PDB file of C-alpha atoms and ligand atoms in Angstrom:
ATOM      1  CA  UNK H 200       5.695  -7.838  -6.222  1.00 94.00           C
ATOM      2  CA  UNK H 201       7.847  -5.574  -4.097  1.00 97.00           C
ATOM      3  CA  UNK H 202       5.413  -3.508  -1.986  1.00 98.00           C
ATOM      4  CA  UNK H 203       8.195  -1.006  -1.124  1.00 98.00           C
ATOM      5  CA  UNK H 204       7.792  -1.348   2.579  1.00 98.00           C
ATOM      6  CA  UNK H 205      11.437  -2.202   3.500  1.00 98.00           C
ATOM      7  CA  UNK H 206      12.364  -0.080   6.510  1.00 98.00           C
ATOM      8  CA  UNK H 207       8.957   1.605   6.687  1.00 98.00           C
ATOM      9  CA  UNK H 208       7.939   2.721  10.159  1.00 98.00           C
ATOM     10  CA  UNK H 209       4.536   1.407  11.037  1.00 99.00           C
ATOM     11  CA  UNK H 210       2.180   1.427  14.127  1.00 99.00           C
ATOM     12  CA  UNK H 211      -0.682  -1.045  14.277  1.00 99.00           C
ATOM     13  CA  UNK H 212      -3.037  -0.622  17.191  1.00 98.00           C
ATOM     14  CA  UNK H 213      -5.133  -3.367  18.786  1.00 98.00           C
ATOM     15  CA  UNK H 214      -2.699  -5.950  17.420  1.00 98.00           C
ATOM     16  CA  UNK H 215      -2.036  -8.626  19.914  1.00 98.00           C
ATOM     17  CA  UNK H 216      -4.515 -10.851  18.173  1.00 98.00           C
ATOM     18  CA  UNK H 217      -6.863 -11.163  15.203  1.00 97.00           C
ATOM     19  CA  UNK H 218      -6.868  -8.736  12.275  1.00 98.00           C
ATOM     20  CA  UNK H 219      -4.361  -6.356  13.862  1.00 98.00           C
ATOM     21  CA  UNK H 220      -1.804  -9.061  14.624  1.00 98.00           C
ATOM     22  CA  UNK H 221      -2.077 -10.581  11.152  1.00 98.00           C
ATOM     23  CA  UNK H 222      -1.617  -7.034   9.632  1.00 99.00           C
ATOM     24  CA  UNK H 223       1.437  -6.373  11.835  1.00 99.00           C
ATOM     25  CA  UNK H 224       2.917  -9.740  10.832  1.00 98.00           C
ATOM     26  CA  UNK H 225       2.476  -9.037   7.076  1.00 98.00           C
ATOM     27  CA  UNK H 226       4.138  -5.574   7.465  1.00 98.00           C
ATOM     28  CA  UNK H 227       7.019  -7.194   9.317  1.00 98.00           C
ATOM     29  CA  UNK H 228       7.330  -9.924   6.697  1.00 98.00           C
ATOM     30  CA  UNK H 229       7.641  -7.106   4.134  1.00 98.00           C
ATOM     31  CA  UNK H 230      10.620  -5.626   5.988  1.00 98.00           C
ATOM     32  CA  UNK H 231       8.799  -2.939   7.919  1.00 98.00           C
ATOM     33  CA  UNK H 232       9.690  -1.844  11.503  1.00 98.00           C
ATOM     34  CA  UNK H 233       6.507  -2.310  13.481  1.00 98.00           C
ATOM     35  CA  UNK H 234       5.102  -1.215  16.832  1.00 98.00           C
ATOM     36  CA  UNK H 235       2.068  -3.184  18.033  1.00 98.00           C
ATOM     37  CA  UNK H 236      -0.326  -2.153  20.691  1.00 98.00           C
ATOM     38  CA  UNK H 237      -3.080  -3.677  22.894  1.00 98.00           C
ATOM     39  CA  UNK H 238      -4.120  -3.350  26.503  1.00 98.00           C
ATOM     40  CA  UNK H 239      -2.616  -6.568  27.811  1.00 98.00           C
ATOM     41  CA  UNK H 240       1.204  -6.357  27.838  1.00 97.00           C
ATOM     42  CA  UNK H 241       1.773 -10.067  28.351  1.00 98.00           C
ATOM     43  CA  UNK H 242      -0.367 -11.002  25.329  1.00 97.00           C
ATOM     44  CA  UNK H 243       1.246  -8.234  23.309  1.00 98.00           C
ATOM     45  CA  UNK H 244       4.809  -9.357  24.027  1.00 98.00           C
ATOM     46  CA  UNK H 245       3.998 -12.946  23.099  1.00 98.00           C
ATOM     47  CA  UNK H 246       2.651 -11.765  19.748  1.00 98.00           C
ATOM     48  CA  UNK H 247       5.680  -9.522  19.095  1.00 98.00           C
ATOM     49  CA  UNK H 248       7.947 -12.523  19.799  1.00 98.00           C
ATOM     50  CA  UNK H 249       5.869 -14.753  17.515  1.00 98.00           C
ATOM     51  CA  UNK H 250       6.004 -12.174  14.658  1.00 98.00           C
ATOM     52  CA  UNK H 251       9.726 -11.606  15.076  1.00 98.00           C
ATOM     53  CA  UNK H 252      10.319 -15.381  14.916  1.00 98.00           C
ATOM     54  CA  UNK H 253       8.737 -15.608  11.474  1.00 98.00           C
ATOM     55  CA  UNK H 254       9.934 -12.283   9.998  1.00 98.00           C
ATOM     56  CA  UNK H 255      13.323 -11.804  11.636  1.00 98.00           C
ATOM     57  CA  UNK H 256      12.569  -8.085  11.893  1.00 98.00           C
ATOM     58  CA  UNK H 257      12.212  -6.126  15.194  1.00 97.00           C
ATOM     59  CA  UNK H 258       8.726  -5.711  16.587  1.00 98.00           C
ATOM     60  CA  UNK H 259       8.253  -3.170  19.353  1.00 98.00           C
ATOM     61  CA  UNK H 260       5.320  -3.057  21.854  1.00 98.00           C
ATOM     62  CA  UNK H 261       3.401  -0.435  23.749  1.00 98.00           C
ATOM     63  CA  UNK H 262       0.489  -1.433  26.000  1.00 98.00           C
ATOM     64  CA  UNK H 263      -2.423   0.987  26.262  1.00 98.00           C
ATOM     65  CA  UNK H 264      -6.120   1.475  25.724  1.00 98.00           C
ATOM     66  CA  UNK H 265      -6.748   3.388  22.477  1.00 98.00           C
ATOM     67  CA  UNK H 266     -10.258   4.402  23.652  1.00 98.00           C
ATOM     68  CA  UNK H 267      -8.559   6.686  26.275  1.00 98.00           C
ATOM     69  CA  UNK H 268      -7.280   9.965  24.544  1.00 98.00           C
ATOM     70  CA  UNK H 269      -4.264  10.333  26.818  1.00 98.00           C
ATOM     71  CA  UNK H 270      -3.240   6.691  26.236  1.00 98.00           C
ATOM     72  CA  UNK H 271      -3.669   6.997  22.447  1.00 98.00           C
ATOM     73  CA  UNK H 272      -1.490  10.136  22.478  1.00 98.00           C
ATOM     74  CA  UNK H 273       1.188   8.464  24.575  1.00 98.00           C
ATOM     75  CA  UNK H 274       1.223   5.460  22.349  1.00 98.00           C
ATOM     76  CA  UNK H 275       1.912   7.470  19.189  1.00 98.00           C
ATOM     77  CA  UNK H 276       4.569   9.456  20.978  1.00 98.00           C
ATOM     78  CA  UNK H 277       6.342   6.398  22.167  1.00 98.00           C
ATOM     79  CA  UNK H 278       5.963   4.585  18.796  1.00 98.00           C
ATOM     80  CA  UNK H 279       7.568   7.566  17.045  1.00 98.00           C
ATOM     81  CA  UNK H 280      10.471   7.473  19.514  1.00 98.00           C
ATOM     82  CA  UNK H 281      10.931   3.701  19.166  1.00 98.00           C
ATOM     83  CA  UNK H 282      10.775   3.774  15.378  1.00 98.00           C
ATOM     84  CA  UNK H 283      12.547   7.148  14.827  1.00 98.00           C
ATOM     85  CA  UNK H 284       9.509   8.571  12.950  1.00 98.00           C
ATOM     86  CA  UNK H 285       6.247   7.292  11.531  1.00 98.00           C
ATOM     87  CA  UNK H 286       5.195   6.455   7.916  1.00 98.00           C
ATOM     88  CA  UNK H 287       2.052   4.385   8.377  1.00 99.00           C
ATOM     89  CA  UNK H 288      -0.609   4.041  11.096  1.00 99.00           C
ATOM     90  CA  UNK H 289      -3.338   1.401  11.125  1.00 99.00           C
ATOM     91  CA  UNK H 290      -6.009   2.374  13.531  1.00 99.00           C
ATOM     92  CA  UNK H 291      -7.830  -0.600  15.026  1.00 98.00           C
ATOM     93  CA  UNK H 292      -9.636  -1.342  18.260  1.00 98.00           C
ATOM     94  CA  UNK H 293     -11.860  -3.962  19.758  1.00 95.00           C
ATOM     95  CA  UNK H 294     -15.477  -4.023  18.544  1.00 94.00           C
ATOM     96  CA  UNK H 295     -18.367  -2.522  20.527  1.00 95.00           C
ATOM     97  CA  UNK H 296     -20.815  -4.973  22.172  1.00 93.00           C
ATOM     98  CA  UNK H 297     -23.665  -6.550  20.227  1.00 90.00           C
ATOM     99  CA  UNK H 298     -27.297  -5.629  21.003  1.00 92.00           C
ATOM    100  CA  UNK H 299     -30.330  -3.739  19.808  1.00 95.00           C
ATOM    101  CA  UNK H 300     -31.133  -0.067  20.497  1.00 97.00           C
ATOM    102  CA  UNK H 301     -32.980  -0.512  23.786  1.00 97.00           C
ATOM    103  CA  UNK H 302     -30.155  -2.599  25.313  1.00 96.00           C
ATOM    104  CA  UNK H 303     -27.880   0.449  25.536  1.00 98.00           C
ATOM    105  CA  UNK H 304     -27.921   3.420  27.872  1.00 98.00           C
ATOM    106  CA  UNK H 305     -26.032   6.779  27.361  1.00 98.00           C
ATOM    107  CA  UNK H 306     -22.909   5.399  28.878  1.00 98.00           C
ATOM    108  CA  UNK H 307     -22.796   2.482  26.497  1.00 98.00           C
ATOM    109  CA  UNK H 308     -23.121   4.887  23.580  1.00 98.00           C
ATOM    110  CA  UNK H 309     -20.455   7.080  24.974  1.00 98.00           C
ATOM    111  CA  UNK H 310     -18.061   4.078  25.471  1.00 98.00           C
ATOM    112  CA  UNK H 311     -18.703   2.739  21.999  1.00 98.00           C
ATOM    113  CA  UNK H 312     -18.030   6.149  20.506  1.00 98.00           C
ATOM    114  CA  UNK H 313     -14.762   6.450  22.431  1.00 98.00           C
ATOM    115  CA  UNK H 314     -13.711   2.971  21.304  1.00 98.00           C
ATOM    116  CA  UNK H 315     -14.782   3.052  17.671  1.00 98.00           C
ATOM    117  CA  UNK H 316     -14.664   6.689  16.524  1.00 98.00           C
ATOM    118  CA  UNK H 317     -12.697   8.835  18.942  1.00 98.00           C
ATOM    119  CA  UNK H 318      -9.864   6.296  19.162  1.00 98.00           C
ATOM    120  CA  UNK H 319      -9.274   6.729  15.391  1.00 98.00           C
ATOM    121  CA  UNK H 320      -9.558  10.512  15.691  1.00 98.00           C
ATOM    122  CA  UNK H 321      -7.143  10.697  18.655  1.00 98.00           C
ATOM    123  CA  UNK H 322      -4.570   8.395  17.058  1.00 98.00           C
ATOM    124  CA  UNK H 323      -4.668  10.315  13.801  1.00 98.00           C
ATOM    125  CA  UNK H 324      -4.438  13.662  15.538  1.00 98.00           C
ATOM    126  CA  UNK H 325      -1.338  12.522  17.406  1.00 98.00           C
ATOM    127  CA  UNK H 326       0.194  10.909  14.315  1.00 98.00           C
ATOM    128  CA  UNK H 327      -0.382  13.697  11.826  1.00 98.00           C
ATOM    129  CA  UNK H 328       2.632  15.932  12.551  1.00 98.00           C
ATOM    130  CA  UNK H 329       4.910  12.903  12.138  1.00 98.00           C
ATOM    131  CA  UNK H 330       3.120  11.640   8.979  1.00 98.00           C
ATOM    132  CA  UNK H 331       3.714  15.026   7.450  1.00 98.00           C
ATOM    133  CA  UNK H 332       7.482  14.387   7.709  1.00 98.00           C
ATOM    134  CA  UNK H 333       7.200  11.098   5.782  1.00 98.00           C
ATOM    135  CA  UNK H 334       7.430  10.772   1.981  1.00 96.00           C
ATOM    136  CA  UNK H 335       5.298   7.585   2.016  1.00 97.00           C
ATOM    137  CA  UNK H 336       2.607   8.381   4.564  1.00 98.00           C
ATOM    138  CA  UNK H 337      -0.556   6.371   4.849  1.00 98.00           C
ATOM    139  CA  UNK H 338      -3.440   5.974   7.350  1.00 98.00           C
ATOM    140  CA  UNK H 339      -5.685   2.945   7.300  1.00 99.00           C
ATOM    141  CA  UNK H 340      -8.733   2.704   9.599  1.00 99.00           C
ATOM    142  CA  UNK H 341     -10.002  -0.805  10.323  1.00 98.00           C
ATOM    143  CA  UNK H 342     -13.775  -0.521  10.241  1.00 98.00           C
ATOM    144  CA  UNK H 343     -16.394  -3.209   9.375  1.00 98.00           C
ATOM    145  CA  UNK H 344     -18.807  -4.385   6.736  1.00 98.00           C
ATOM    146  CA  UNK H 345     -21.372  -2.784   9.193  1.00 97.00           C
ATOM    147  CA  UNK H 346     -20.326   0.624   7.844  1.00 98.00           C
ATOM    148  CA  UNK H 347     -21.820  -0.251   4.492  1.00 97.00           C
ATOM    149  CA  UNK H 348     -24.617  -2.574   5.378  1.00 96.00           C
ATOM    150  CA  UNK H 349     -26.188  -2.736   8.872  1.00 96.00           C
ATOM    151  CA  UNK H 350     -25.684  -6.125  10.524  1.00 93.00           C
ATOM    152  CA  UNK H 351     -28.466  -7.621  12.722  1.00 91.00           C
ATOM    153  CA  UNK H 352     -28.039  -6.927  16.437  1.00 90.00           C
ATOM    154  CA  UNK H 353     -24.954  -4.639  15.956  1.00 94.00           C
ATOM    155  CA  UNK H 354     -26.718  -1.293  16.503  1.00 97.00           C
ATOM    156  CA  UNK H 355     -23.677   0.449  18.071  1.00 98.00           C
ATOM    157  CA  UNK H 356     -21.383  -0.705  15.247  1.00 97.00           C
ATOM    158  CA  UNK H 357     -23.935  -0.006  12.440  1.00 98.00           C
ATOM    159  CA  UNK H 358     -24.361   3.596  13.773  1.00 98.00           C
ATOM    160  CA  UNK H 359     -20.781   4.624  14.685  1.00 98.00           C
ATOM    161  CA  UNK H 360     -18.662   2.840  12.056  1.00 98.00           C
ATOM    162  CA  UNK H 361     -19.833   4.857   9.012  1.00 98.00           C
ATOM    163  CA  UNK H 362     -18.512   7.979  10.820  1.00 98.00           C
ATOM    164  CA  UNK H 363     -14.965   6.535  10.608  1.00 98.00           C
ATOM    165  CA  UNK H 364     -15.343   6.079   6.847  1.00 98.00           C
ATOM    166  CA  UNK H 365     -16.548   9.680   6.654  1.00 98.00           C
ATOM    167  CA  UNK H 366     -13.477  10.731   8.618  1.00 98.00           C
ATOM    168  CA  UNK H 367     -10.913   8.997   6.408  1.00 98.00           C
ATOM    169  CA  UNK H 368     -12.636  10.153   3.200  1.00 98.00           C
ATOM    170  CA  UNK H 369     -12.643  13.773   4.451  1.00 98.00           C
ATOM    171  CA  UNK H 370      -9.013  13.568   5.533  1.00 98.00           C
ATOM    172  CA  UNK H 371      -8.003  12.215   2.092  1.00 98.00           C
ATOM    173  CA  UNK H 372      -9.036  15.585   0.701  1.00 97.00           C
ATOM    174  CA  UNK H 373      -7.951  17.799   3.562  1.00 96.00           C
ATOM    175  CA  UNK H 374      -4.418  16.341   3.676  1.00 94.00           C
ATOM    176  CA  UNK H 375      -3.749  15.840  -0.015  1.00 90.00           C
ATOM    177  CA  UNK H 376      -1.425  18.848   0.495  1.00 91.00           C
ATOM    178  CA  UNK H 377       0.671  16.812   2.868  1.00 92.00           C
ATOM    179  CA  UNK H 378       0.802  13.753   0.531  1.00 93.00           C
ATOM    180  CA  UNK H 379      -0.849  11.560   3.166  1.00 98.00           C
ATOM    181  CA  UNK H 380      -3.187   8.879   1.916  1.00 98.00           C
ATOM    182  CA  UNK H 381      -6.250   7.958   3.999  1.00 98.00           C
ATOM    183  CA  UNK H 382      -8.302   4.772   3.473  1.00 98.00           C
ATOM    184  CA  UNK H 383     -10.534   2.497   5.441  1.00 98.00           C
ATOM    185  CA  UNK H 384     -11.009  -1.243   5.247  1.00 99.00           C
ATOM    186  CA  UNK H 385     -14.248  -3.028   5.925  1.00 98.00           C
ATOM    187  CA  UNK H 386     -13.880  -6.701   6.940  1.00 98.00           C
ATOM    188  CA  UNK H 387     -16.663  -9.145   6.673  1.00 97.00           C
ATOM    189  CA  UNK H 388     -16.677 -12.312   8.835  1.00 95.00           C
ATOM    190  CA  UNK H 389     -13.044 -13.227   9.387  1.00 97.00           C
ATOM    191  CA  UNK H 390     -11.722 -16.039  11.477  1.00 95.00           C
ATOM    192  CA  UNK H 391     -10.475 -14.401  14.660  1.00 95.00           C
ATOM    193  CA  UNK H 392     -11.122 -14.842  18.484  1.00 92.00           C
ATOM    194  CA  UNK H 393     -14.016 -12.435  18.113  1.00 87.00           C
ATOM    195  CA  UNK H 394     -15.624 -14.790  15.708  1.00 90.00           C
ATOM    196  CA  UNK H 395     -14.999 -17.788  17.976  1.00 89.00           C
ATOM    197  CA  UNK H 396     -17.091 -15.964  20.627  1.00 85.00           C
ATOM    198  CA  UNK H 397     -19.795 -15.105  18.083  1.00 84.00           C
ATOM    199  CA  UNK H 398     -20.078 -18.708  16.785  1.00 88.00           C
ATOM    200  CA  UNK H 399     -20.170 -20.009  20.409  1.00 89.00           C
ATOM    201  CA  UNK H 400     -23.056 -17.629  21.183  1.00 81.00           C
ATOM    202  CA  UNK H 401     -24.884 -18.625  18.020  1.00 84.00           C
ATOM    203  CA  UNK H 402     -24.427 -22.323  18.807  1.00 89.00           C
ATOM    204  CA  UNK H 403     -25.863 -21.829  22.323  1.00 90.00           C
ATOM    205  CA  UNK H 404     -28.839 -19.913  20.859  1.00 84.00           C
ATOM    206  CA  UNK H 405     -29.524 -22.485  18.080  1.00 88.00           C
ATOM    207  CA  UNK H 406     -28.722 -25.600  20.132  1.00 92.00           C
ATOM    208  CA  UNK H 407     -25.963 -26.548  17.690  1.00 92.00           C
ATOM    209  CA  UNK H 408     -22.162 -26.391  17.819  1.00 93.00           C
ATOM    210  CA  UNK H 409     -19.637 -23.700  16.830  1.00 91.00           C
ATOM    211  CA  UNK H 410     -18.237 -25.629  13.837  1.00 92.00           C
ATOM    212  CA  UNK H 411     -21.715 -25.964  12.292  1.00 93.00           C
ATOM    213  CA  UNK H 412     -22.404 -22.269  12.914  1.00 91.00           C
ATOM    214  CA  UNK H 413     -19.104 -21.344  11.261  1.00 92.00           C
ATOM    215  CA  UNK H 414     -19.909 -23.549   8.243  1.00 93.00           C
ATOM    216  CA  UNK H 415     -23.428 -21.992   8.010  1.00 93.00           C
ATOM    217  CA  UNK H 416     -21.941 -18.491   8.198  1.00 93.00           C
ATOM    218  CA  UNK H 417     -19.592 -19.381   5.369  1.00 95.00           C
ATOM    219  CA  UNK H 418     -22.441 -20.615   3.188  1.00 96.00           C
ATOM    220  CA  UNK H 419     -24.037 -17.103   3.448  1.00 94.00           C
ATOM    221  CA  UNK H 420     -20.900 -15.645   1.730  1.00 97.00           C
ATOM    222  CA  UNK H 421     -20.508 -15.825  -2.073  1.00 98.00           C
ATOM    223  CA  UNK H 422     -16.984 -17.298  -1.828  1.00 98.00           C
ATOM    224  CA  UNK H 423     -18.512 -20.075   0.358  1.00 97.00           C
ATOM    225  CA  UNK H 424     -16.462 -19.558   3.555  1.00 96.00           C
ATOM    226  CA  UNK H 425     -15.465 -16.966   6.122  1.00 96.00           C
ATOM    227  CA  UNK H 426     -12.173 -15.137   5.539  1.00 97.00           C
ATOM    228  CA  UNK H 427      -8.820 -15.607   7.086  1.00 97.00           C
ATOM    229  CA  UNK H 428      -6.887 -12.867   8.990  1.00 98.00           C
ATOM    230  CA  UNK H 429      -4.022 -13.317   6.441  1.00 98.00           C
ATOM    231  CA  UNK H 430      -6.325 -12.449   3.538  1.00 98.00           C
ATOM    232  CA  UNK H 431      -7.445  -9.276   5.389  1.00 98.00           C
ATOM    233  CA  UNK H 432      -3.791  -8.411   6.189  1.00 98.00           C
ATOM    234  CA  UNK H 433      -2.713  -8.836   2.521  1.00 98.00           C
ATOM    235  CA  UNK H 434      -5.292  -6.297   1.470  1.00 98.00           C
ATOM    236  CA  UNK H 435      -4.598  -3.918   4.372  1.00 99.00           C
ATOM    237  CA  UNK H 436      -0.866  -3.874   3.834  1.00 99.00           C
ATOM    238  CA  UNK H 437      -1.148  -3.478   0.091  1.00 98.00           C
ATOM    239  CA  UNK H 438      -3.439  -0.364   0.602  1.00 98.00           C
ATOM    240  CA  UNK H 439      -0.848   1.214   2.876  1.00 98.00           C
ATOM    241  CA  UNK H 440       2.197   0.358   0.755  1.00 98.00           C
ATOM    242  CA  UNK H 441       3.908   2.529  -1.826  1.00 98.00           C
ATOM    243  CA  UNK H 442       2.851  -0.177  -4.306  1.00 98.00           C
ATOM    244  CA  UNK H 443      -0.784   0.954  -3.627  1.00 98.00           C
ATOM    245  CA  UNK H 444       0.193   4.551  -3.844  1.00 97.00           C
ATOM    246  CA  UNK H 445      -2.747   5.603  -6.016  1.00 97.00           C
ATOM    247  CA  UNK H 446      -5.330   4.220  -3.617  1.00 98.00           C
ATOM    248  CA  UNK H 447      -6.746   7.083  -1.613  1.00 98.00           C
ATOM    249  CA  UNK H 448     -10.099   7.942   0.020  1.00 98.00           C
ATOM    250  CA  UNK H 449     -11.303   4.381  -0.448  1.00 98.00           C
ATOM    251  CA  UNK H 450     -13.404   2.213   1.809  1.00 98.00           C
ATOM    252  CA  UNK H 451     -12.531  -1.352   0.802  1.00 98.00           C
ATOM    253  CA  UNK H 452     -14.728  -4.274   1.601  1.00 98.00           C
ATOM    254  CA  UNK H 453     -12.812  -7.486   2.316  1.00 98.00           C
ATOM    255  CA  UNK H 454     -15.853  -9.701   2.802  1.00 98.00           C
ATOM    256  CA  UNK H 455     -15.857 -12.487   0.212  1.00 98.00           C
ATOM    257  CA  UNK H 456     -18.714 -10.656  -1.559  1.00 98.00           C
ATOM    258  CA  UNK H 457     -21.049 -10.668   1.415  1.00 97.00           C
ATOM    259  CA  UNK H 458     -22.251  -7.053   1.164  1.00 97.00           C
ATOM    260  CA  UNK H 459     -25.115  -6.873  -1.336  1.00 95.00           C
ATOM    261  CA  UNK H 460     -25.008  -3.198  -2.344  1.00 92.00           C
ATOM    262  CA  UNK H 461     -23.697  -2.360  -5.812  1.00 91.00           C
ATOM    263  CA  UNK H 462     -21.443   0.406  -4.504  1.00 88.00           C
TER     264      UNK H 462
HETATM  265  N1  NAP C 760     -13.195 -10.539  12.760  1.00 89.73           N
HETATM  266  C1  NAP C 760     -14.215 -10.163  12.069  1.00 89.73           C
HETATM  267  O1  NAP C 760     -14.980 -10.945  11.506  1.00 89.73           O
HETATM  268  C2  NAP C 760     -14.576  -8.701  12.057  1.00 89.73           C
HETATM  269  C3  NAP C 760     -15.543  -8.265  11.117  1.00 89.73           C
HETATM  270  C4  NAP C 760     -15.914  -6.886  11.081  1.00 89.73           C
HETATM  271  C5  NAP C 760     -15.275  -5.980  11.958  1.00 89.73           C
HETATM  272  N2  NAP C 760     -14.289  -6.465  12.823  1.00 89.73           N
HETATM  273  C6  NAP C 760     -13.743  -5.439  13.686  1.00 89.73           C
HETATM  274  O2  NAP C 760     -12.329  -5.408  13.531  1.00 89.73           O
HETATM  275  C7  NAP C 760     -11.676  -5.077  14.772  1.00 89.73           C
HETATM  276  C8  NAP C 760     -10.661  -6.204  15.099  1.00 89.73           C
HETATM  277  O3  NAP C 760     -11.400  -7.428  15.152  1.00 89.73           O
HETATM  278  P1  NAP C 760     -10.735  -8.860  15.482  1.00 89.73           P
HETATM  279  O4  NAP C 760     -11.604  -9.871  14.982  1.00 89.73           O
HETATM  280  O5  NAP C 760      -9.314  -8.834  15.145  1.00 89.73           O
HETATM  281  O6  NAP C 760     -10.829  -8.848  17.127  1.00 89.73           O
HETATM  282  P2  NAP C 760     -10.082  -9.736  18.220  1.00 89.73           P
HETATM  283  O7  NAP C 760      -9.578 -11.044  17.606  1.00 89.73           O
HETATM  284  O8  NAP C 760     -11.036  -9.782  19.326  1.00 89.73           O
HETATM  285  O9  NAP C 760      -8.824  -8.848  18.579  1.00 89.73           O
HETATM  286  C9  NAP C 760      -8.953  -7.595  19.131  1.00 89.73           C
HETATM  287  C10 NAP C 760      -7.605  -7.003  19.467  1.00 89.73           C
HETATM  288  O10 NAP C 760      -7.849  -5.714  19.921  1.00 89.73           O
HETATM  289  C11 NAP C 760      -7.196  -5.449  21.130  1.00 89.73           C
HETATM  290  N3  NAP C 760      -7.997  -4.469  21.783  1.00 89.73           N
HETATM  291  C12 NAP C 760      -9.336  -4.499  22.127  1.00 89.73           C
HETATM  292  N4  NAP C 760      -9.642  -3.349  22.701  1.00 89.73           N
HETATM  293  C13 NAP C 760      -8.627  -2.530  22.710  1.00 89.73           C
HETATM  294  C14 NAP C 760      -8.409  -1.199  23.160  1.00 89.73           C
HETATM  295  N5  NAP C 760      -9.435  -0.471  23.709  1.00 89.73           N
HETATM  296  N6  NAP C 760      -7.172  -0.675  23.052  1.00 89.73           N
HETATM  297  C15 NAP C 760      -6.189  -1.367  22.487  1.00 89.73           C
HETATM  298  N7  NAP C 760      -6.325  -2.587  22.051  1.00 89.73           N
HETATM  299  C16 NAP C 760      -7.562  -3.237  22.178  1.00 89.73           C
HETATM  300  C17 NAP C 760      -7.130  -6.831  21.758  1.00 89.73           C
HETATM  301  O11 NAP C 760      -6.130  -6.981  22.719  1.00 89.73           O
HETATM  302  P3  NAP C 760      -6.253  -6.645  24.333  1.00 89.73           P
HETATM  303  O12 NAP C 760      -7.451  -7.422  24.787  1.00 89.73           O
HETATM  304  O13 NAP C 760      -4.916  -7.007  24.887  1.00 89.73           O
HETATM  305  O14 NAP C 760      -6.505  -5.135  24.417  1.00 89.73           O
HETATM  306  C18 NAP C 760      -6.796  -7.743  20.541  1.00 89.73           C
HETATM  307  O15 NAP C 760      -5.471  -7.611  20.217  1.00 89.73           O
HETATM  308  C19 NAP C 760     -12.790  -4.963  15.766  1.00 89.73           C
HETATM  309  O16 NAP C 760     -13.193  -3.666  15.863  1.00 89.73           O
HETATM  310  C20 NAP C 760     -13.896  -5.817  15.158  1.00 89.73           C
HETATM  311  O17 NAP C 760     -15.153  -5.438  15.598  1.00 89.73           O
HETATM  312  C21 NAP C 760     -13.931  -7.762  12.881  1.00 89.73           C
END
């Protein structure tokens, strides 16, 4: 299937590793011009080189912390200038720390809100005037299964992530006049560095090893395993593509069937 992404101008944030990097790579393989972002320039440049080697298409970089409003704004501005416009933005960031309610003070809540909610708001605010100029504009927010179903010990994520889904749903109505589609994507357990750390922590707690914990986590998922970043990226890129042009205002779970709610 041709996704219609040839020459599309795309910004993927938090994309030197994990879900963001896999998404950027899929866009690039589909012929898009891509800007990737993360805080660490060295890591970012290595990822850009690796993507360019497999896709043959240019991949631009801009280092910055998306939880800081001025850096998010600068990132979008520079991405637009490197790409010569903007058609698609995928808002992504690192996840807030794990822990229960009493583990977090006001500052921790503030930081998690900056990272998880305000980063998406600031990126979209900066991108909007440019997306209005595009005839294939789409915004995709990377969220989490925690937006649908609270996950044990992820109080910050369980609380703040649903707001991002509310944001994209609202904008899908507000900006229908500009023909911009807004969706969110809710990954379940997917095999990235973040999950390596989680499995390591579980192994230490349960006196086992990370491979056993990974296998046990997979057994809890109806498809019998945890997901791959490539599977996540395939769904993410399709949602943003002209081929998925009738998908709007959706919060899509990509979780192997892990969430138990009917809707
Ligand atoms: N993997 C899963 O199973 C899963 C499930 C549900 C939700 N999620 C959520 O999906 C998002 C991506 O997860 P992942 O598994 O891909 O994580 P990951 O493998 O840890 O990668 C995180 C990426 O984000 C970048 N980053 C972190 N904080 C940033 C910031 N403030 N500004 C810019 N870039 C930043 C990191 O690079 P630098 O360190 O260079 O900045 C890295 O490229 C997270 O919010 C995570 O909580 C993941």
